[in-house]
mmCIF file with all atom_site columns, C-alpha atoms in Angstrom:
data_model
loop_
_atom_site.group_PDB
_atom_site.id
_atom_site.type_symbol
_atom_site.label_atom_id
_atom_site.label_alt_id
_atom_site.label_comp_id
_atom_site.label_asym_id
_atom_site.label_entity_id
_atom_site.label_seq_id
_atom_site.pdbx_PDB_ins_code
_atom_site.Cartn_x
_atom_site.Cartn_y
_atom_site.Cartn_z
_atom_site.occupancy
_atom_site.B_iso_or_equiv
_atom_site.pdbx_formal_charge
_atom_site.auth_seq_id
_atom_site.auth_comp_id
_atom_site.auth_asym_id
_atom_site.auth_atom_id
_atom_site.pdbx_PDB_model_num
ATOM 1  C CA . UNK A 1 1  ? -50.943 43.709 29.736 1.00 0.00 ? 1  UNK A CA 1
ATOM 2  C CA . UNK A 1 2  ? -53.851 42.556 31.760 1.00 0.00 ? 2  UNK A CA 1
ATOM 3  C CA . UNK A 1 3  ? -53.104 44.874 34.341 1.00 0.00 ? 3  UNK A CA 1
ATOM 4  C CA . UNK A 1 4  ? -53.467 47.550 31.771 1.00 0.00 ? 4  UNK A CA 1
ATOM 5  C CA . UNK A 1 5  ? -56.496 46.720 30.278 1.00 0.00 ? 5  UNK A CA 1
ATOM 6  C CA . UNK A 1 6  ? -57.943 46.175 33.459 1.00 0.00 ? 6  UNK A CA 1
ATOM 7  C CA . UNK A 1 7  ? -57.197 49.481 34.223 1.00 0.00 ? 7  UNK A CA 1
ATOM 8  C CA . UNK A 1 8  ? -58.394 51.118 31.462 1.00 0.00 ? 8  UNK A CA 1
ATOM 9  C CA . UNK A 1 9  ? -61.879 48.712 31.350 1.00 0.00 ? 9  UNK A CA 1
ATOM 10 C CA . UNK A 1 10 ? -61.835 50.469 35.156 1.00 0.00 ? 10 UNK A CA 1
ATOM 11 C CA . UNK A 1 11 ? -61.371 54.360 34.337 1.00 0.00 ? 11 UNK A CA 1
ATOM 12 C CA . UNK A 1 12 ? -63.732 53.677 30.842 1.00 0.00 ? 12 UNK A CA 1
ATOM 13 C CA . UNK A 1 13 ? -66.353 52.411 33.427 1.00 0.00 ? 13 UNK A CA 1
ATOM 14 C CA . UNK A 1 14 ? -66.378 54.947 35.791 1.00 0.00 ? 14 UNK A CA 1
ATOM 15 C CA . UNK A 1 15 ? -66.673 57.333 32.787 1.00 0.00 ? 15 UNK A CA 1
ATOM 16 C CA . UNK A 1 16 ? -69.592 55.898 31.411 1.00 0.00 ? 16 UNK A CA 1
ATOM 17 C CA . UNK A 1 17 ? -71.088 55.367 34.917 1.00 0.00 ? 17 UNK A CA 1
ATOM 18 C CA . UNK A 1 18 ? -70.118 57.814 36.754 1.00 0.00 ? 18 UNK A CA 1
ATOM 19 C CA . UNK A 1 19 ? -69.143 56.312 39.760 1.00 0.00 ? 19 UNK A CA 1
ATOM 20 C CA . UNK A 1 20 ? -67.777 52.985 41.484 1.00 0.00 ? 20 UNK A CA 1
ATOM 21 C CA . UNK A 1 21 ? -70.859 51.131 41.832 1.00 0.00 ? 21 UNK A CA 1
ATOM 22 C CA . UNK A 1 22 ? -70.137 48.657 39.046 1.00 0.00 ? 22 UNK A CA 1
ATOM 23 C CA . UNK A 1 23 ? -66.509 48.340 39.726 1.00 0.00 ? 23 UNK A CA 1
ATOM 24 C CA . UNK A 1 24 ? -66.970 45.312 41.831 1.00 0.00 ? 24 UNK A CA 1
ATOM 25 C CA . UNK A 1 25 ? -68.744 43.274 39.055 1.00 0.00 ? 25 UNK A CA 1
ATOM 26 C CA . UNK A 1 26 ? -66.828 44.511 36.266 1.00 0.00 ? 26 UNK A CA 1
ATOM 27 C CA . UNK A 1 27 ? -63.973 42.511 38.619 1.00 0.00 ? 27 UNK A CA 1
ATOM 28 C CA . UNK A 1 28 ? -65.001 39.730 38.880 1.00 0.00 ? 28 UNK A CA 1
ATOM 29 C CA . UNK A 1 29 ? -66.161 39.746 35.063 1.00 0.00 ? 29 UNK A CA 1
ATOM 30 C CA . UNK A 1 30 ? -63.032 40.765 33.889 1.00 0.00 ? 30 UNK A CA 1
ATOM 31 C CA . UNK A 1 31 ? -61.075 37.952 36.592 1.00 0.00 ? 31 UNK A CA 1
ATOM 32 C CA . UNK A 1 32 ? -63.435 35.567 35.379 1.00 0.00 ? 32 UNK A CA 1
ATOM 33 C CA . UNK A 1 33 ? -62.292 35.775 31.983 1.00 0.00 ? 33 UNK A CA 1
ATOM 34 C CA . UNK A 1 34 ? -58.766 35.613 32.417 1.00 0.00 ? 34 UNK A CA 1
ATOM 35 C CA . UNK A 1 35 ? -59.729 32.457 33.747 1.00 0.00 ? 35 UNK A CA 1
ATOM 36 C CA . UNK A 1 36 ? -61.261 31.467 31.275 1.00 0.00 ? 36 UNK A CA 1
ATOM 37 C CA . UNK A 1 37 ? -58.685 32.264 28.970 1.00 0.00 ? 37 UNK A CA 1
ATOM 38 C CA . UNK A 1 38 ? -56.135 30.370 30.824 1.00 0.00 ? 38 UNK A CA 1
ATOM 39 C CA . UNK A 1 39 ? -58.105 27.562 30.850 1.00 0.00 ? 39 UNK A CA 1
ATOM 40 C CA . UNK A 1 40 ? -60.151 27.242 27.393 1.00 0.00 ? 40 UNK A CA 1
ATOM 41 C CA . UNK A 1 41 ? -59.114 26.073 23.803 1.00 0.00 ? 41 UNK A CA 1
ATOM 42 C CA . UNK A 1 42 ? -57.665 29.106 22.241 1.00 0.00 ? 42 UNK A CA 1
ATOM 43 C CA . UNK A 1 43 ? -58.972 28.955 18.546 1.00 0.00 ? 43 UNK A CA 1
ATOM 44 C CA . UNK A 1 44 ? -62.599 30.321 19.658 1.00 0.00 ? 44 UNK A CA 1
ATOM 45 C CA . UNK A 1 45 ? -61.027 32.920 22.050 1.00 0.00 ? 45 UNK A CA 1
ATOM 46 C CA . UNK A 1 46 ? -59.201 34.221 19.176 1.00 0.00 ? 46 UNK A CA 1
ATOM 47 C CA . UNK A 1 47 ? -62.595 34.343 16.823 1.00 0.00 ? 47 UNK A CA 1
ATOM 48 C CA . UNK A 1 48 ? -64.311 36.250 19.066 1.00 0.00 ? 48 UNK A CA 1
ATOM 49 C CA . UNK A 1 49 ? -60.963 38.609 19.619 1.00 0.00 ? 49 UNK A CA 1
ATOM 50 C CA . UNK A 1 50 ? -60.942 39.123 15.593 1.00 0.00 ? 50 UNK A CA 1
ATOM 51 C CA . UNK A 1 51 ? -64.693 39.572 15.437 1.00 0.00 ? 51 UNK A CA 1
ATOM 52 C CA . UNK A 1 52 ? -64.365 42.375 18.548 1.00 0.00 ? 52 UNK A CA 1
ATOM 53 C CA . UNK A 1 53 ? -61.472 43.903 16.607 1.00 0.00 ? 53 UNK A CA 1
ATOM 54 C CA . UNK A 1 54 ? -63.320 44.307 13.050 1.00 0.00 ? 54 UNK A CA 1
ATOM 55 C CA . UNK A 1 55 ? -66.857 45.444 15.102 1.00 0.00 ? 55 UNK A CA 1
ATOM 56 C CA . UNK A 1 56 ? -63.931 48.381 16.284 1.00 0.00 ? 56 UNK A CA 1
ATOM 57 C CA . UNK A 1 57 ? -63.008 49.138 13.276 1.00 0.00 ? 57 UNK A CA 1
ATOM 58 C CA . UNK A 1 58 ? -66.822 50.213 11.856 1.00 0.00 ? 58 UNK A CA 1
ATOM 59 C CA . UNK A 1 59 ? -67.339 53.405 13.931 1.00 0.00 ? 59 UNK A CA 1
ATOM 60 C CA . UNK A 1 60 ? -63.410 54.080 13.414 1.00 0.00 ? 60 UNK A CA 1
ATOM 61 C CA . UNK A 1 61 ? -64.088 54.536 9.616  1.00 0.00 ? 61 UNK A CA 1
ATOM 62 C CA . UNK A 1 62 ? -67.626 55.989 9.774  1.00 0.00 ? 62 UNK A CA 1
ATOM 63 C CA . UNK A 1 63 ? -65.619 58.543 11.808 1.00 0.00 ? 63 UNK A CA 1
ATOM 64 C CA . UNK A 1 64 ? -62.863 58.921 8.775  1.00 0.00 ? 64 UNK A CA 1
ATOM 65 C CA . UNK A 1 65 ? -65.356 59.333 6.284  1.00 0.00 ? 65 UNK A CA 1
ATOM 66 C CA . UNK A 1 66 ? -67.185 61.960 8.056  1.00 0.00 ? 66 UNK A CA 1
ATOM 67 C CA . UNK A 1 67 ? -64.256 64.105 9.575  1.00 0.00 ? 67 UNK A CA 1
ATOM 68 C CA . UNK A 1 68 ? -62.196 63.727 6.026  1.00 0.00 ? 68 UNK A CA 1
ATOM 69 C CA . UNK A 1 69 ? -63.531 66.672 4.721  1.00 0.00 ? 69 UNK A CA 1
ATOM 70 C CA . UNK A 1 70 ? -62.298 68.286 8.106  1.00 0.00 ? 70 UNK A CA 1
ATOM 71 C CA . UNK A 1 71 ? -58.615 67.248 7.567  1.00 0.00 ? 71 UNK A CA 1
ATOM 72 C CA . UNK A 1 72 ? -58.352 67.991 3.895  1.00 0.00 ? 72 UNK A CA 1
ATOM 73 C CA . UNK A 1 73 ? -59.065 71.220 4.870  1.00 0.00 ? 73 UNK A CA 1
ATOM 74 C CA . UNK A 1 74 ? -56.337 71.246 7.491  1.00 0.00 ? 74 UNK A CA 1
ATOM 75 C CA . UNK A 1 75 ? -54.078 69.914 5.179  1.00 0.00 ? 75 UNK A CA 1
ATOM 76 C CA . UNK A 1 76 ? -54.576 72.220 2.619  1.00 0.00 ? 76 UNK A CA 1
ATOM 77 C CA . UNK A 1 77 ? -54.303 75.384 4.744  1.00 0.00 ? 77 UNK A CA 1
ATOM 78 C CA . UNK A 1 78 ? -50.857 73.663 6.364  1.00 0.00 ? 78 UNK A CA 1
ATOM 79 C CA . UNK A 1 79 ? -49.416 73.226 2.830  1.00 0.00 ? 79 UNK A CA 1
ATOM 80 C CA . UNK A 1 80 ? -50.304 77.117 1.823  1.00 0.00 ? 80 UNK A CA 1
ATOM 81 C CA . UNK A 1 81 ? -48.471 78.064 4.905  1.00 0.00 ? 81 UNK A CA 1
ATOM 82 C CA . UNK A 1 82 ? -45.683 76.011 4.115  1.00 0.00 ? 82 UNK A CA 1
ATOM 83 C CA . UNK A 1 83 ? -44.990 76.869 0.525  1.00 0.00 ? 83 UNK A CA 1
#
């Protein structure tokens, strides 16, 4: 798992940056906190995992209420072709 997400923290970085100039700090930042996570009391880690989680969801369904119209109208043309 953390090799995964370290992976895809890497390849979202060099997206939004376009290049490899922040990789180095984003390495230690990211080792740094599996550290920390190792090391600390749990409970607050797990607040602020929640609190990331529920921020994510915000633009997720700003993006289903504006794209909804969108897919109804894909699902109603793939139900006329399917009648």
């Amino acid at each position: 798992s953390l090799l995964g997400w370290s992976y895809y923290g890497q390849q979202s970085l060099r997206f939004l940056t376009g290049g490899d100039r922040q990789l180095p700090l984003f390495r230690f930042v990211f080792l740094a906190c599996t550290v920390a996570g190792a090391a600390a009391d749990p409970a607050p880690l797990w607040q602020l995992v929640d609190l990331c989680n529920g921020l994510m969801a915000i633009p997720n369904l700003t993006a289903l209420l504006l794209l909804s119209p969108q897919a109804l109208s894909c699902l109603r043309n793939w139900a006329r072709q399917h009648r």
